[in-house]
Coordinates of C-alpha atoms in Angstrom, one line a residue:
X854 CA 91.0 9.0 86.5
X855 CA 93.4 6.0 85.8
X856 CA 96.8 6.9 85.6
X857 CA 97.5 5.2 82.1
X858 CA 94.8 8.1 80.5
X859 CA 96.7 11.0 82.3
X860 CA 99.8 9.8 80.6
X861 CA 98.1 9.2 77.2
X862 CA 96.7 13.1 77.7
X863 CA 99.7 14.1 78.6
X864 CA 101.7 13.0 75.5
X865 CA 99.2 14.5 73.5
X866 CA 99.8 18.1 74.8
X867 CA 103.0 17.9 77.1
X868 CA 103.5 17.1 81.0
X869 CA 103.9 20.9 81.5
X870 CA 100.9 21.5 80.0
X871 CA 98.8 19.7 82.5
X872 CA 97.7 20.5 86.3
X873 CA 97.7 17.5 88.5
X874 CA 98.0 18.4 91.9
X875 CA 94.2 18.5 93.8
X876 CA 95.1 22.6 94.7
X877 CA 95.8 23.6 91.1
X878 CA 93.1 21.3 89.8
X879 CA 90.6 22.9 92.8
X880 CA 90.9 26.5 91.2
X881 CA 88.8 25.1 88.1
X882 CA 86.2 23.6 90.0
X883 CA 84.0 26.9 90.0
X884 CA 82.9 29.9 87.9
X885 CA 82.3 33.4 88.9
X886 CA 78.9 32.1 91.1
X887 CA 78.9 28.0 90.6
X888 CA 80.8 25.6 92.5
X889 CA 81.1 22.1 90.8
X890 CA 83.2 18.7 91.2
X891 CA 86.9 19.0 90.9
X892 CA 88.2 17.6 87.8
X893 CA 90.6 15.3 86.9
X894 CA 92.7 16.9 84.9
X895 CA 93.1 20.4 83.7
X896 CA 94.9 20.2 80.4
X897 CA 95.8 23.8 78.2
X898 CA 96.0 22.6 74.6
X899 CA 97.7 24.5 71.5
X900 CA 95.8 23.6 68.7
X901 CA 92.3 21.9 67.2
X902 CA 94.8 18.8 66.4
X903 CA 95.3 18.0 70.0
X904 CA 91.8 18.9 71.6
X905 CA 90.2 16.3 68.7
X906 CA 93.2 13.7 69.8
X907 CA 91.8 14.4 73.7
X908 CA 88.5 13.7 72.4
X909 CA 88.8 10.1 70.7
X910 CA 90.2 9.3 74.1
X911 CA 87.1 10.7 75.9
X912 CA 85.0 8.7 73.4
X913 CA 87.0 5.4 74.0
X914 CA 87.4 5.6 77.8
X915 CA 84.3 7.4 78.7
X916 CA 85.3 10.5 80.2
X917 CA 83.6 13.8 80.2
X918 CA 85.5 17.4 78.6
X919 CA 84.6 20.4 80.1
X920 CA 85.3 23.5 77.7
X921 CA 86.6 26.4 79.9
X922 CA 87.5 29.9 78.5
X923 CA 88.1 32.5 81.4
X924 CA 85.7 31.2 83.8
X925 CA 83.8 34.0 84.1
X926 CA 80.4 32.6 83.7
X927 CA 77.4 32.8 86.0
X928 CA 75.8 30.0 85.4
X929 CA 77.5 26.9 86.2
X930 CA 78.9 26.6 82.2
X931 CA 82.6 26.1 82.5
X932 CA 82.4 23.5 85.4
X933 CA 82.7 19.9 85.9
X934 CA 79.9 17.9 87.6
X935 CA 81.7 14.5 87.7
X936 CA 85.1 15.4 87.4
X937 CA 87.1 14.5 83.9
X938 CA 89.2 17.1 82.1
X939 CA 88.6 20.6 81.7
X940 CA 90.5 22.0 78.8
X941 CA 91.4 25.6 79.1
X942 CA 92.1 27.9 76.0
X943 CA 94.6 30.6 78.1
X944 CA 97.4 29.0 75.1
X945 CA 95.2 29.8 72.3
X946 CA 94.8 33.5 73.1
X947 CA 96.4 34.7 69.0
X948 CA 94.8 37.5 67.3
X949 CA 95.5 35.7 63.7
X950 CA 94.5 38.2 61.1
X951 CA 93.0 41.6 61.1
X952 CA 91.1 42.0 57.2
X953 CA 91.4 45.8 57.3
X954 CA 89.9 45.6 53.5
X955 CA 86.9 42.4 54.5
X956 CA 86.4 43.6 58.1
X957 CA 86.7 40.6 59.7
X958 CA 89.5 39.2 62.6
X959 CA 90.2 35.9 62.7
X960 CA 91.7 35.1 66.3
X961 CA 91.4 31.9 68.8
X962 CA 89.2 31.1 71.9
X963 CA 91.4 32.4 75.0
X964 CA 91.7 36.0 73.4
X965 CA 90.4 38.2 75.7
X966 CA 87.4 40.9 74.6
X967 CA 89.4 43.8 75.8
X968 CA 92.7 43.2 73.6
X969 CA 90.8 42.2 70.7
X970 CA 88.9 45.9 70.8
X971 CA 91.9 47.4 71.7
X972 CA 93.9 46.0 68.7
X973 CA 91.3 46.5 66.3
X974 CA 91.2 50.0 67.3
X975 CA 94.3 50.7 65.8
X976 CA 93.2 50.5 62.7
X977 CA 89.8 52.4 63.1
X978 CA 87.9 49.5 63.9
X979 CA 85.4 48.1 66.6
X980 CA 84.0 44.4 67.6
X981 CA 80.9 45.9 70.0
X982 CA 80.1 43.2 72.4
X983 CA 80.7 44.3 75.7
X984 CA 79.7 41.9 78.3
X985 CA 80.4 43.1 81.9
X986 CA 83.6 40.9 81.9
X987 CA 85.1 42.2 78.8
X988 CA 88.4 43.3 80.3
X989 CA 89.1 39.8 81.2
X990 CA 86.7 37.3 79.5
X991 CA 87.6 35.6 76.5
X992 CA 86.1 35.4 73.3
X993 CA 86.0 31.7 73.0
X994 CA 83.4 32.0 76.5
X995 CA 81.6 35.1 75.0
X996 CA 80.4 32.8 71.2
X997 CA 79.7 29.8 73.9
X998 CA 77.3 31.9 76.1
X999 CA 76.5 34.4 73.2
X1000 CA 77.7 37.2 75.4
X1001 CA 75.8 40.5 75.1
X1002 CA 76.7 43.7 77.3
X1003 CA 75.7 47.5 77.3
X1004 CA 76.3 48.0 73.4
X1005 CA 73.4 45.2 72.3
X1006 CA 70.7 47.8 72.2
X1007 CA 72.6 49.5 68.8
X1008 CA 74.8 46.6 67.5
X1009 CA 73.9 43.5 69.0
X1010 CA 74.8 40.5 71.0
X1011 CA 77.9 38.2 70.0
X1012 CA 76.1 36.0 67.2
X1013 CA 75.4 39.3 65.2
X1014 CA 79.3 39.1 64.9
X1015 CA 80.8 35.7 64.4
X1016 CA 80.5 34.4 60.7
X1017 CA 82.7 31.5 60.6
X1018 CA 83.9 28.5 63.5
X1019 CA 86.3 26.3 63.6
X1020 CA 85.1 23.2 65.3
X1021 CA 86.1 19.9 67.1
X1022 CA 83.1 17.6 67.4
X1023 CA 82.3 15.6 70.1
X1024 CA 83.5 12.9 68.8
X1025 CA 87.0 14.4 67.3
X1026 CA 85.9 15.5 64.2
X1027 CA 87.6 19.2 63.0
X1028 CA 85.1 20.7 60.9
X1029 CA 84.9 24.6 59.4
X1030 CA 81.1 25.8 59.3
X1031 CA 80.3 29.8 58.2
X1032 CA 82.1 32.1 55.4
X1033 CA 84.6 34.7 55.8
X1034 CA 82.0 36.8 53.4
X1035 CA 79.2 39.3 55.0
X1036 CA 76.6 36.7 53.2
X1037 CA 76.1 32.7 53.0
X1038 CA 73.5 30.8 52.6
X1039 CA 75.1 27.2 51.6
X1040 CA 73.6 24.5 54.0
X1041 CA 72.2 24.8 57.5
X1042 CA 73.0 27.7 59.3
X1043 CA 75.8 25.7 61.4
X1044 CA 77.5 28.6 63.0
X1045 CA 74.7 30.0 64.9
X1046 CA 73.8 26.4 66.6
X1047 CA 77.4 27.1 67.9
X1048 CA 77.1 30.2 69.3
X1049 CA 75.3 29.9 72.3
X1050 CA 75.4 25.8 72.8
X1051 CA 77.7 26.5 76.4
X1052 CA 80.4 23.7 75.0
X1053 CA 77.4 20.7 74.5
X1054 CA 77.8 20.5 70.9
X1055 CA 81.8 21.0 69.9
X1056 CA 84.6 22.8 71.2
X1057 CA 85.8 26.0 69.5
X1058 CA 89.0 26.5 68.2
X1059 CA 88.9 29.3 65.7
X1060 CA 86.2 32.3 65.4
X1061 CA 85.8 34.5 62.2
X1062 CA 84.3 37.6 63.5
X1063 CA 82.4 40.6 61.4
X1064 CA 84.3 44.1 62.5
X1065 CA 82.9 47.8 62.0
X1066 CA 84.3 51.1 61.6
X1067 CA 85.0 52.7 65.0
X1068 CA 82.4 55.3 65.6
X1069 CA 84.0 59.0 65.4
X1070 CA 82.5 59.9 69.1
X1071 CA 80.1 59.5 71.7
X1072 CA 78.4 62.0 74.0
X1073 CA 77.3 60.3 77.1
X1074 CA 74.4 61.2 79.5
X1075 CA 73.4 60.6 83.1
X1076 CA 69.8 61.1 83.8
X1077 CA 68.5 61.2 88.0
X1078 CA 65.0 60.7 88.6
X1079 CA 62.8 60.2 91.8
X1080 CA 60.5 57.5 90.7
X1081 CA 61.5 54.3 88.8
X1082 CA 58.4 54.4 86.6
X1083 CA 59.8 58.0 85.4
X1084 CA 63.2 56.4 84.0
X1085 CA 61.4 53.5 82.8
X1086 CA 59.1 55.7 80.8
X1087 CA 61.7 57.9 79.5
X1088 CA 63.5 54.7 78.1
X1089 CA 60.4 54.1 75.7
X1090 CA 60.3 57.9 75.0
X1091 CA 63.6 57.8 73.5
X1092 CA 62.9 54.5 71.4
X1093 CA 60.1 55.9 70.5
X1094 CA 61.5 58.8 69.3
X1095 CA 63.6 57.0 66.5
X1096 CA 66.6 57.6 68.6
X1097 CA 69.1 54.2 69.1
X1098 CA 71.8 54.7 71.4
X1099 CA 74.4 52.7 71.8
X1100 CA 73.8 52.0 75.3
X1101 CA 70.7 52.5 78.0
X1102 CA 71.9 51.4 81.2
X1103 CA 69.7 51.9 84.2
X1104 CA 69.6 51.8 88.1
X1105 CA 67.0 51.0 90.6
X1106 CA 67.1 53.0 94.3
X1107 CA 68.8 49.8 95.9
X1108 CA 71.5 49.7 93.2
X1109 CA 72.1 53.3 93.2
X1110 CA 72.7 53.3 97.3
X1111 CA 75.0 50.7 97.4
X1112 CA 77.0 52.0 94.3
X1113 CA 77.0 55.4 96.5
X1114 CA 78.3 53.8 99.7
X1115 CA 81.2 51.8 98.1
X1116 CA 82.1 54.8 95.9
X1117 CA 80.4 57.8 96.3
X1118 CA 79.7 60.0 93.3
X1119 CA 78.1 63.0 95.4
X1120 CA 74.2 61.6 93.5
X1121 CA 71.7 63.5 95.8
X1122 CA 69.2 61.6 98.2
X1123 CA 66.1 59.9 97.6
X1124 CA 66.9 59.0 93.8
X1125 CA 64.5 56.5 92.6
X1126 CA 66.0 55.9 89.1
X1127 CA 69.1 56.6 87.2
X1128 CA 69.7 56.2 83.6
X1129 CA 73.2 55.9 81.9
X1130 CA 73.1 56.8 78.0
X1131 CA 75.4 57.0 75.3
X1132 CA 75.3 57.8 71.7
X1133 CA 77.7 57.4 69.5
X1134 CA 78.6 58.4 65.3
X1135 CA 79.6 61.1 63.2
X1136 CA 80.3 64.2 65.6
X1137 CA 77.3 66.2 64.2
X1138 CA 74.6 63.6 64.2
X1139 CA 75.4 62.6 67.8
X1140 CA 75.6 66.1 69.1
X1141 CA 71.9 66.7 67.7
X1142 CA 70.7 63.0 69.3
X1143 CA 72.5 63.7 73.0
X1144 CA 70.5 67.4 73.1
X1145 CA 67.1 65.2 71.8
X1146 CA 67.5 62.3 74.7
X1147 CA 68.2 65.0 77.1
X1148 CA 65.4 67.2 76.1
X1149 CA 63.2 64.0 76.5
X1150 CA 64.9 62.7 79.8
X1151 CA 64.0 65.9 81.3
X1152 CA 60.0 66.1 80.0
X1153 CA 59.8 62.7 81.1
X1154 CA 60.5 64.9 84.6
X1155 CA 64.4 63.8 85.3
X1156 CA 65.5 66.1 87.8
X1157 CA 69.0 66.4 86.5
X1158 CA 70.8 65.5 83.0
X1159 CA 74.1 65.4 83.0
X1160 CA 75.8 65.7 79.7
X1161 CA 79.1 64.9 78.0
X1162 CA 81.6 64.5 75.1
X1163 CA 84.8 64.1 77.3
X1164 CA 86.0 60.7 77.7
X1165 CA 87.3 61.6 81.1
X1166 CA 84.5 63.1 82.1
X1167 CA 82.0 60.0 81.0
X1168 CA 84.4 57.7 82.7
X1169 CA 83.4 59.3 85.8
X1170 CA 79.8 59.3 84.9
X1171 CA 80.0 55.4 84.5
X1172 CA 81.8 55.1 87.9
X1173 CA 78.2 54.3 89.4
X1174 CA 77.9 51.6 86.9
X1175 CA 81.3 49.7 87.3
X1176 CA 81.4 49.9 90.8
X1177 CA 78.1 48.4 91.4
X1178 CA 78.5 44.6 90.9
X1179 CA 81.5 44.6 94.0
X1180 CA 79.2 46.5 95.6
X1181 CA 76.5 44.9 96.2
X1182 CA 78.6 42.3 98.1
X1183 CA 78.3 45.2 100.9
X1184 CA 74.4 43.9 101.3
X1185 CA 74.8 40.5 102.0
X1186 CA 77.7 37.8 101.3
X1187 CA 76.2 35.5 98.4
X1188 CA 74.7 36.8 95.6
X1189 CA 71.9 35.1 92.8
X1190 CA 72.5 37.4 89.7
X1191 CA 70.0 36.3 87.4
X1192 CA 69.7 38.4 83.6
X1193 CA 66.1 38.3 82.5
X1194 CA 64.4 40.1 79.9
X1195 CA 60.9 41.8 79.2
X1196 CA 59.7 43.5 76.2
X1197 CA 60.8 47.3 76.9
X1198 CA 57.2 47.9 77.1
X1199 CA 56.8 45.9 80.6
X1200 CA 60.3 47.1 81.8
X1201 CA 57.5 49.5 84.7
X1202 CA 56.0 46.4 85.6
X1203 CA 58.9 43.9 85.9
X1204 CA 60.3 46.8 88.7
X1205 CA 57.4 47.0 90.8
X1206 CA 57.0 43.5 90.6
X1207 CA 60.8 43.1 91.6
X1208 CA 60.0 45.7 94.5
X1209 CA 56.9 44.0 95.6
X1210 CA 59.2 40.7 96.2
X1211 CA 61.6 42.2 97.8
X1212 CA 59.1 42.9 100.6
X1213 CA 57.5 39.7 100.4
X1214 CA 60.4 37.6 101.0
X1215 CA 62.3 39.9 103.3
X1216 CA 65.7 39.6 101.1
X1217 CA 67.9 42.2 99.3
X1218 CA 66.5 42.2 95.3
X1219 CA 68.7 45.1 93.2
X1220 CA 67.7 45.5 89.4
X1221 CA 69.9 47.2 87.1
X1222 CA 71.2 46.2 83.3
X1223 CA 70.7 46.9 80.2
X1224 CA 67.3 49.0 79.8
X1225 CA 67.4 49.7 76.2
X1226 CA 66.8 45.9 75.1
X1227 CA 64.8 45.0 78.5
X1228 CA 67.6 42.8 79.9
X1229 CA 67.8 43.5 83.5
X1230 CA 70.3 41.8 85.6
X1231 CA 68.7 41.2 89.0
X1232 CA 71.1 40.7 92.3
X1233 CA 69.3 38.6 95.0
X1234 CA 71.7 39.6 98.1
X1235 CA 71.4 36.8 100.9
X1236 CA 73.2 35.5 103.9
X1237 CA 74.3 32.4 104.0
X1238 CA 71.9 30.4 106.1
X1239 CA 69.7 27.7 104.8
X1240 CA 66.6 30.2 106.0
X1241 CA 67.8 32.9 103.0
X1242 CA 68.9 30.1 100.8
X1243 CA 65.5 28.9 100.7
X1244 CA 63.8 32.5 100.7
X1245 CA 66.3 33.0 97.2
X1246 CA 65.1 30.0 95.5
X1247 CA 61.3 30.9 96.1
X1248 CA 62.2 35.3 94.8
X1249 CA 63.8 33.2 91.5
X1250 CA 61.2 31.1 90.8
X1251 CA 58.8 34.2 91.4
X1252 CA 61.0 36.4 89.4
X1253 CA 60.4 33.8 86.7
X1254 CA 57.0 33.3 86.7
X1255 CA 56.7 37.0 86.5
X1256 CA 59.7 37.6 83.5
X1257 CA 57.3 35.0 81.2
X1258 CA 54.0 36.5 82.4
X1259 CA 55.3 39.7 81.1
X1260 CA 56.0 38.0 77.8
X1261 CA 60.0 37.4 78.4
X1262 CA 62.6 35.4 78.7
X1263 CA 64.8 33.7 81.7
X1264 CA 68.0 34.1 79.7
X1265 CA 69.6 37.4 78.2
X1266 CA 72.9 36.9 78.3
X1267 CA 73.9 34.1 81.3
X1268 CA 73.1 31.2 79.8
X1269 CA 71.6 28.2 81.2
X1270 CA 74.3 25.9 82.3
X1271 CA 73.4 24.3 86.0
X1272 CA 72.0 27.4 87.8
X1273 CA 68.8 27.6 85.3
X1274 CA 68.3 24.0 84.2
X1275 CA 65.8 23.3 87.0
X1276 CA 63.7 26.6 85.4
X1277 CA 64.2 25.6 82.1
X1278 CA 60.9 23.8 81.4
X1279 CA 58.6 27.0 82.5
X1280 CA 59.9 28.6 79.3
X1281 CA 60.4 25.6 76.9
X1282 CA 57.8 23.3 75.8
X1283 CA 58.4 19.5 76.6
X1284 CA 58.7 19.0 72.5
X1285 CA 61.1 21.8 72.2
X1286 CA 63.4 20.2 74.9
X1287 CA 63.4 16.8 73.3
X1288 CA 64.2 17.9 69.9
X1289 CA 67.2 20.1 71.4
X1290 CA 68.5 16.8 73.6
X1291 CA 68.0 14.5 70.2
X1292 CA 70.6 17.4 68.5
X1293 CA 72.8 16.8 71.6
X1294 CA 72.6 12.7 70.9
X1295 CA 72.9 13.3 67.1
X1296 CA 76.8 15.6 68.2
X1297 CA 77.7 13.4 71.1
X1298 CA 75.7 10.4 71.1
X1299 CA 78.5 9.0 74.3
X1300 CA 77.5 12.5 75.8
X1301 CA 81.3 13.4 76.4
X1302 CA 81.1 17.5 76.4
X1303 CA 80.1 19.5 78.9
X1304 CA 77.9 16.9 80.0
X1305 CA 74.4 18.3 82.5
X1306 CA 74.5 21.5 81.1
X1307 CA 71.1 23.3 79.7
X1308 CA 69.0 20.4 80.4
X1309 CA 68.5 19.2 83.6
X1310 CA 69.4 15.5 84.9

């Protein structure tokens, strides 16, 4: 990048608030699985002001802007291709307001999940996504990928929650789109092209989000059983029994043995299934749903319920669960983690299916996630060598083939970005993708943000 732009950036934002050196700049060249082109420039901006001044520059000298929140993506999202700048929001991490009497926060892109919910919990109140990276993503990543986590089953993914943006356009203009109200109807439904756009369509700068009252309690549940059709069954039983939880999390055998080995929980041998399940409410009602689910876990022939209302005691309980994306590294160095999802229906079949691969292609393939809305994240555990590489990209493509057969989708939670943008037309209809790239032209008609994202080159 020519010198004379650096120095134009960096009077926008201040010298100290840009990296230049190749090793600072080489840190935000990948995301927690993609490795990209190192940028240019990493600038950390303050305000909408200066990210819509960085813009009209990347409009005028042709330069792309890579939106970056904590980089913990997984799929290629947050990185440059071809260099340019990546602007980081750890600066803009405020919580601005908390509307005890509205129930609504309005804070900036780099706050992370975890403070938020912990801040709004002082006041009795609760923001339910949950992805995986909660303790350290921000929210500014989470409206970008539409983040969901263990608590979408009852409350939803991270759209259900966001009712106003504050937006930079691609081409520098700040606009507001949404309502600080619980209803609004005025114009196109703005906000929730936003969410989920992975940085193609405008940059976040501000995010109005719907809060709840903190549930009372939760009584949470760990079900064993020896056959993965068992726990797959016993999730529709409890659906099916007008039960919602907040959470269904489940295990295959392969998950629960590596979890085992990196931390072992004393889980006896041989277990084919494992379900993790919390309700929570009123201290009453969720007492009478935990003794319903276990009642059900155990006719659909678990062959131990453990149950609990102890927070220490379900933080131990979840230990299998927390310790198993680390520990799948134990398998095999390099990991695919793809996060498709079948109606809960076909949740039996996408498990064999996943099973029957793993013997067909002679690789590691773990399924685990979040059972209760039939988004299972599947870990393809490989060595490095161009033999497993290639045996990976044949188990995704199969994985996929088998998620849409099955009525699905190749996207829960992960996003598109690069890693699924070759896969992309086996869901979407040639029409479809043309009339999402002519909304991309109509935002960024120089095709400055986040540029090779979704659709593929």
């Amino acid at each position: 990048m020519d010198l004379k732009i650096i120095n134009e950036i960096a009077n926008i934002v201040g010298e100290k608030n840009c990296l230049t050196s190749i090793e600072e700049r080489r840190c935000y060249a990948y995301d927690a699985r993609t490795d990209g082109a190192i940028p240019d420039l990493v600038v950390f901006p303050s305000s909408a002001r200066e990210v819509s001044e960085i813009l009209i520059l990347a409009n005028r000298y042709l330069f792309p802007v890579i939106p970056r929140g904590q980089g913990s993506g997984l799929t290629g999202g947050s990185i440059p291709l071809k260099g340019g700048v990546v602007l980081s929001f750890t600066r803009m991490n405020k919580i601005l307001e908390i509307d005890q009497e509205n129930l609504i926060a309005i804070v900036e892109p780099g706050v992370i999940t975890f403070e938020l919910q912990q801040e709004v919990a002082k006041y009795g109140l609760f923001y339910p996504p949950d992805p995986a990276s909660y303790k350290y993503s921000s929210i500014g990543g989470n409206v970008g990928e539409c983040a969901g986590g263990p608590n979408s089953l009852k409350y939803g993914v991270t759209r259900d929650y966001v009712l106003g943006l504050e937006v930079v356009k691609p081409t520098g203009e700040i606009i507001n789109v949404g309502v600080k109200t619980m209803k609004g109807v005025v114009g196109y439904d703005l906000t929730r092209l936003f969410v989920g756009s992975e940085g193609t369509l405008g940059v976040i700068t501000k995010i109005i989000l719907k809060l709840i009252p903190l549930p009372e309690a939760k009584a949470t549940l760990l079900a064993l059983f020896s056959e993965v059709e068992e726990a797959a069954k016993a999730v529709s039983a409890i659906i099916a029994a007008k039960i919602v939880p907040s959470t269904i999390e489940f295990m295959d055998k392969a998950s629960i043995k590596c979890s085992e080995q990196a931390n072992p929980m004393g889980l006896p041998e041989g277990i084919g299934g494992l379900l993790l399940i919390e309700v929570d409410g009123d201290r009453e009602s969720i007492k009478m749903q935990a003794e319903k689910i276990k009642n059900i876990v155990l006719e659909k022939k678990a062959i131990r319920c453990d149950l609990t209302d102890d927070p220490i005691e379900a933080d131990r309980l979840w230990q299998a669960r927390r310790t198993l994306s680390q520990a799948t590294y134990n398998l095999n160095p390099v990991k695919i983690a793809e996060d498709v999802v079948v109606p809960r229906s076909n949740i039996p079949r996408l498990i064999r299916a996943l099973e029957d691969m793993e013997k067909r292609f002679g690789i590691p393939i773990l399924s685990f996630g979040h059972a209760g809305d039939g988004n299972f994240h599947v870990s393809i555990m490989i060595k490095d060598t161009p033999e497993d590489r290639a045996k990976a990209e044949e188990a995704v493509k199969a994985i996929f083939e088998e998620t849409l057969r099955l009525g699905g989708t190749l996207s829960g939670e992960h996003g598109i970005g690069t890693a699924k943008a070759p896969y992309i037309h086996m869901e979407l209809s040639p029409e479809v993708i043309a009339t999402m790239k002519a909304i991309k032209k109509l935002f960024d008609p120089n095709n400055i943000l986040n540029p090779g994202k979704i659709f593929p080159d």
